């Protein structure tokens, strides 16, 4: 059974950093592109970042470029999101997602339960 | 950047109704579109991929169609468990979600 379990969320002050993790199991992690999607309270979904299966290529939405870094450790089957210079508008539940099929960058068939990040002084 | 506009933002319908949700892209997205369902307090669920392909385990009352810039999610006979917010998502150029349509029971 595919499982994605996020951790690392919490309350953080503006300008500080936080690192999210997503532990994956039930599939060959190194075969799949992964992504982070977020959802601000009572708002819609927002794609944040994606990473290829090898980790060789990464992609970001404009509002987080230069502040967030997506990475992965295929040996540990873990996806990360390093978030620096956090802003109040980054407050959201962050979901780890997996594509439906190998080497594909969309159609997120699997989602974690989400981890809440609150940026506030 | 491609913008995705969903309409209506809120839809009220009765059990058994045929329901149609719309999603319009700001440019041609070549059918590179998914639909997701999100129930209150839950993670989103993939319903339809590449415009008209039903994800495994999704009831056949859900269907998708469209091309170019205009796409539709149809529920042929609304059930109480379909109350949720529905999001379209394009991946033709970058990745963008629509704003969502909240589906309520009348």
Coordinates of C-alpha atoms in Angstrom, one line a residue:
Chain A
X1 CA 0.0 0.0 0.0
X2 CA 1.3 3.4 -1.0
X3 CA 1.9 5.7 2.0
X4 CA 3.1 9.3 2.2
X5 CA 3.6 10.7 5.7
X6 CA 4.6 14.3 6.1
X7 CA 6.2 15.8 9.1
X8 CA 8.0 19.0 10.2
X9 CA 5.2 21.5 10.2
X10 CA 4.6 23.9 13.0
X11 CA 4.5 27.6 14.1
X12 CA 7.4 29.7 12.8
X13 CA 8.2 33.4 12.8
X14 CA 8.3 35.4 9.6
X15 CA 11.8 35.3 8.1
X16 CA 12.7 32.0 9.8
X17 CA 13.2 28.5 8.2
X18 CA 11.4 25.2 8.4
X19 CA 12.1 21.8 6.7
X20 CA 9.3 19.5 5.8
X21 CA 9.8 15.7 5.3
X22 CA 7.7 13.2 3.5
X23 CA 8.4 9.5 4.2
X24 CA 7.3 7.3 1.4
X25 CA 6.6 3.6 1.5
X26 CA 4.8 0.9 -0.5
X27 CA 6.4 1.7 -3.9
X28 CA 9.8 2.1 -5.5
X29 CA 10.4 5.8 -4.6
X30 CA 13.3 6.3 -7.0
X31 CA 11.0 5.7 -10.0
X32 CA 8.5 8.5 -9.4
X33 CA 8.5 12.2 -9.7
X34 CA 7.2 13.9 -6.5
X35 CA 5.7 17.2 -5.7
X36 CA 4.5 19.5 -2.9
X37 CA 1.1 21.1 -3.1
X38 CA -0.2 23.5 -0.4
X39 CA -3.5 24.9 0.7
X40 CA -4.0 28.0 2.7
X41 CA -6.8 27.9 5.3
X42 CA -10.2 28.0 3.6
X43 CA -8.4 28.5 0.2
X44 CA -7.8 26.4 -2.9
X45 CA -4.9 24.2 -3.9
X46 CA -1.6 25.6 -5.1
X47 CA 1.2 23.6 -6.7
X48 CA 4.5 24.5 -5.0
X49 CA 7.4 22.5 -6.4
X50 CA 8.2 19.3 -8.2
X51 CA 11.3 17.1 -8.5
X52 CA 12.2 14.4 -11.0
X53 CA 12.8 10.8 -9.9
X54 CA 16.6 11.2 -9.8
X55 CA 16.4 14.6 -8.2
X56 CA 18.3 16.0 -11.1
X57 CA 15.7 18.6 -12.0
X58 CA 13.5 20.7 -9.8
X59 CA 10.7 23.2 -10.5
X60 CA 9.1 25.9 -8.4
X61 CA 6.2 28.3 -8.5
X62 CA 7.4 31.9 -8.8
X63 CA 6.4 33.0 -5.4
X64 CA 8.7 30.5 -3.7
X65 CA 11.7 30.5 -6.1
X66 CA 14.9 31.4 -4.3
X67 CA 13.3 30.7 -0.9
X68 CA 12.2 27.0 -1.0
X69 CA 14.2 24.0 -2.0
X70 CA 12.8 20.6 -2.9
X71 CA 15.0 17.6 -2.6
X72 CA 14.9 13.9 -2.1
X73 CA 16.9 11.0 -0.7
X74 CA 16.1 8.0 -2.7
X75 CA 18.0 5.7 -0.4
X76 CA 15.8 6.8 2.5
X77 CA 12.6 7.1 0.3
X78 CA 12.1 10.6 1.6
X79 CA 11.1 13.9 0.0
X80 CA 12.0 17.2 1.6
X81 CA 11.0 20.9 1.3
X82 CA 13.4 23.4 2.8
X83 CA 11.5 26.6 3.4
X84 CA 13.6 29.7 4.1
X85 CA 12.6 33.4 4.5
X86 CA 9.1 32.3 5.4
X87 CA 6.3 34.8 4.9
X88 CA 2.8 35.0 6.4
X89 CA 1.4 34.1 2.9
X90 CA 3.2 30.7 3.2
X91 CA 0.8 29.7 5.9
X92 CA -0.9 26.5 4.6
X93 CA -1.2 22.8 4.9
X94 CA 1.5 21.2 2.8
X95 CA 0.8 18.0 1.0
X96 CA 3.4 15.5 -0.4
X97 CA 2.1 14.0 -3.6
X98 CA 3.1 11.2 -6.0
X99 CA 2.3 10.9 -9.7
X100 CA 0.1 8.2 -11.0
X101 CA 2.8 6.5 -13.1
X102 CA 6.5 6.3 -13.5
X103 CA 8.5 9.3 -14.8
X104 CA 5.4 11.4 -15.0
X105 CA 5.0 14.9 -13.6
X106 CA 1.3 15.2 -13.0
X107 CA -1.9 13.3 -12.2
X108 CA -1.2 13.1 -8.5
X109 CA -2.8 9.8 -7.5
X110 CA -1.4 9.6 -4.0
X111 CA -1.4 12.3 -1.3
X112 CA -0.2 12.5 2.3
X113 CA -2.4 13.7 5.1
X114 CA -0.7 17.1 5.0
X115 CA 1.3 19.1 7.6
X116 CA 0.3 22.5 8.7
X117 CA 2.8 25.4 8.5
X118 CA 1.8 28.6 10.3
X119 CA 4.0 31.7 9.8
X120 CA 3.2 34.2 12.5
X121 CA 5.0 36.4 15.0
Chain B
X1 CA 1.7 31.6 -16.9
X2 CA -1.5 29.7 -17.6
X3 CA -4.6 30.7 -15.6
X4 CA -7.4 28.3 -14.8
X5 CA -10.9 29.6 -14.2
X6 CA -13.5 27.3 -12.8
X7 CA -17.2 28.0 -12.9
X8 CA -19.5 28.3 -11.0
X9 CA -17.6 28.8 -7.7
X10 CA -20.6 27.3 -5.9
X11 CA -23.1 24.9 -7.3
X12 CA -26.3 23.6 -5.5
X13 CA -27.9 20.5 -6.9
X14 CA -30.3 17.7 -5.9
X15 CA -29.6 14.0 -5.5
X16 CA -30.0 12.4 -8.9
X17 CA -29.2 15.6 -10.9
X18 CA -26.8 15.6 -13.8
X19 CA -24.1 18.1 -12.7
X20 CA -21.6 19.9 -15.0
X21 CA -18.6 21.8 -13.7
X22 CA -16.5 23.9 -16.0
X23 CA -12.8 24.8 -16.2
X24 CA -11.4 27.3 -18.7
X25 CA -7.7 27.7 -19.4
X26 CA -6.1 31.0 -20.5
X27 CA -4.5 29.2 -23.5
X28 CA -4.6 25.8 -25.2
X29 CA -3.5 23.1 -22.7
X30 CA -3.7 20.1 -25.1
X31 CA -5.9 18.0 -22.8
X32 CA -3.2 18.0 -20.1
X33 CA -5.8 18.4 -17.4
X34 CA -6.8 16.5 -14.2
X35 CA -9.8 16.8 -11.9
X36 CA -9.5 16.4 -8.2
X37 CA -12.2 16.0 -5.5
X38 CA -11.6 17.3 -2.0
X39 CA -14.0 16.6 0.8
X40 CA -13.9 18.6 4.0
X41 CA -10.9 17.9 6.2
X42 CA -9.4 15.4 3.7
X43 CA -6.6 15.4 1.2
X44 CA -7.6 15.8 -2.5
X45 CA -8.4 12.7 -4.5
X46 CA -7.6 12.2 -8.2
X47 CA -10.8 11.6 -10.2
X48 CA -9.9 12.1 -13.9
X49 CA -6.6 12.3 -15.6
X50 CA -5.7 13.6 -19.1
X51 CA -9.1 15.1 -19.6
X52 CA -11.2 12.0 -19.8
X53 CA -9.6 9.0 -18.1
X54 CA -11.2 7.7 -15.0
X55 CA -8.8 7.0 -12.1
X56 CA -9.0 3.5 -10.7
X57 CA -11.7 3.1 -8.1
X58 CA -13.6 6.2 -9.1
X59 CA -17.4 5.6 -9.8
X60 CA -18.4 5.6 -13.4
X61 CA -20.9 8.5 -12.8
X62 CA -17.9 10.8 -13.1
X63 CA -16.6 11.7 -16.5
X64 CA -14.5 14.3 -18.1
X65 CA -14.3 16.0 -21.5
X66 CA -12.9 18.9 -23.4
X67 CA -10.2 20.2 -25.6
X68 CA -8.2 23.3 -26.3
X69 CA -9.1 25.8 -23.5
X70 CA -12.5 24.4 -22.3
X71 CA -13.0 21.4 -20.1
X72 CA -15.9 19.8 -18.2
X73 CA -16.4 17.4 -15.3
X74 CA -19.8 15.7 -15.3
X75 CA -21.5 13.8 -12.6
X76 CA -24.3 11.8 -14.3
X77 CA -26.4 11.3 -11.2
X78 CA -25.4 13.2 -8.1
X79 CA -25.0 11.3 -4.9
X80 CA -24.8 12.6 -1.3
X81 CA -21.2 11.5 -1.0
X82 CA -20.3 13.7 -3.9
X83 CA -20.6 16.9 -1.8
X84 CA -17.1 18.3 -2.0
X85 CA -14.9 20.9 -3.7
X86 CA -13.7 20.1 -7.2
X87 CA -10.4 21.4 -8.7
X88 CA -9.1 21.2 -12.2
X89 CA -5.3 21.2 -12.7
X90 CA -3.3 21.8 -15.9
X91 CA 0.2 20.5 -16.5
X92 CA 0.7 21.5 -20.1
X93 CA 2.9 24.4 -19.3
X94 CA 3.9 24.6 -15.6
X95 CA 1.4 23.4 -13.1
X96 CA -1.8 25.3 -12.1
X97 CA -4.9 24.5 -10.2
X98 CA -8.2 26.2 -10.8
X99 CA -9.9 28.0 -8.0
X100 CA -12.4 25.2 -7.3
X101 CA -16.1 24.6 -7.5
X102 CA -17.9 23.9 -4.2
X103 CA -20.7 21.4 -4.8
X104 CA -23.6 21.4 -2.3
X105 CA -26.8 19.6 -2.0
X106 CA -30.0 21.6 -2.6

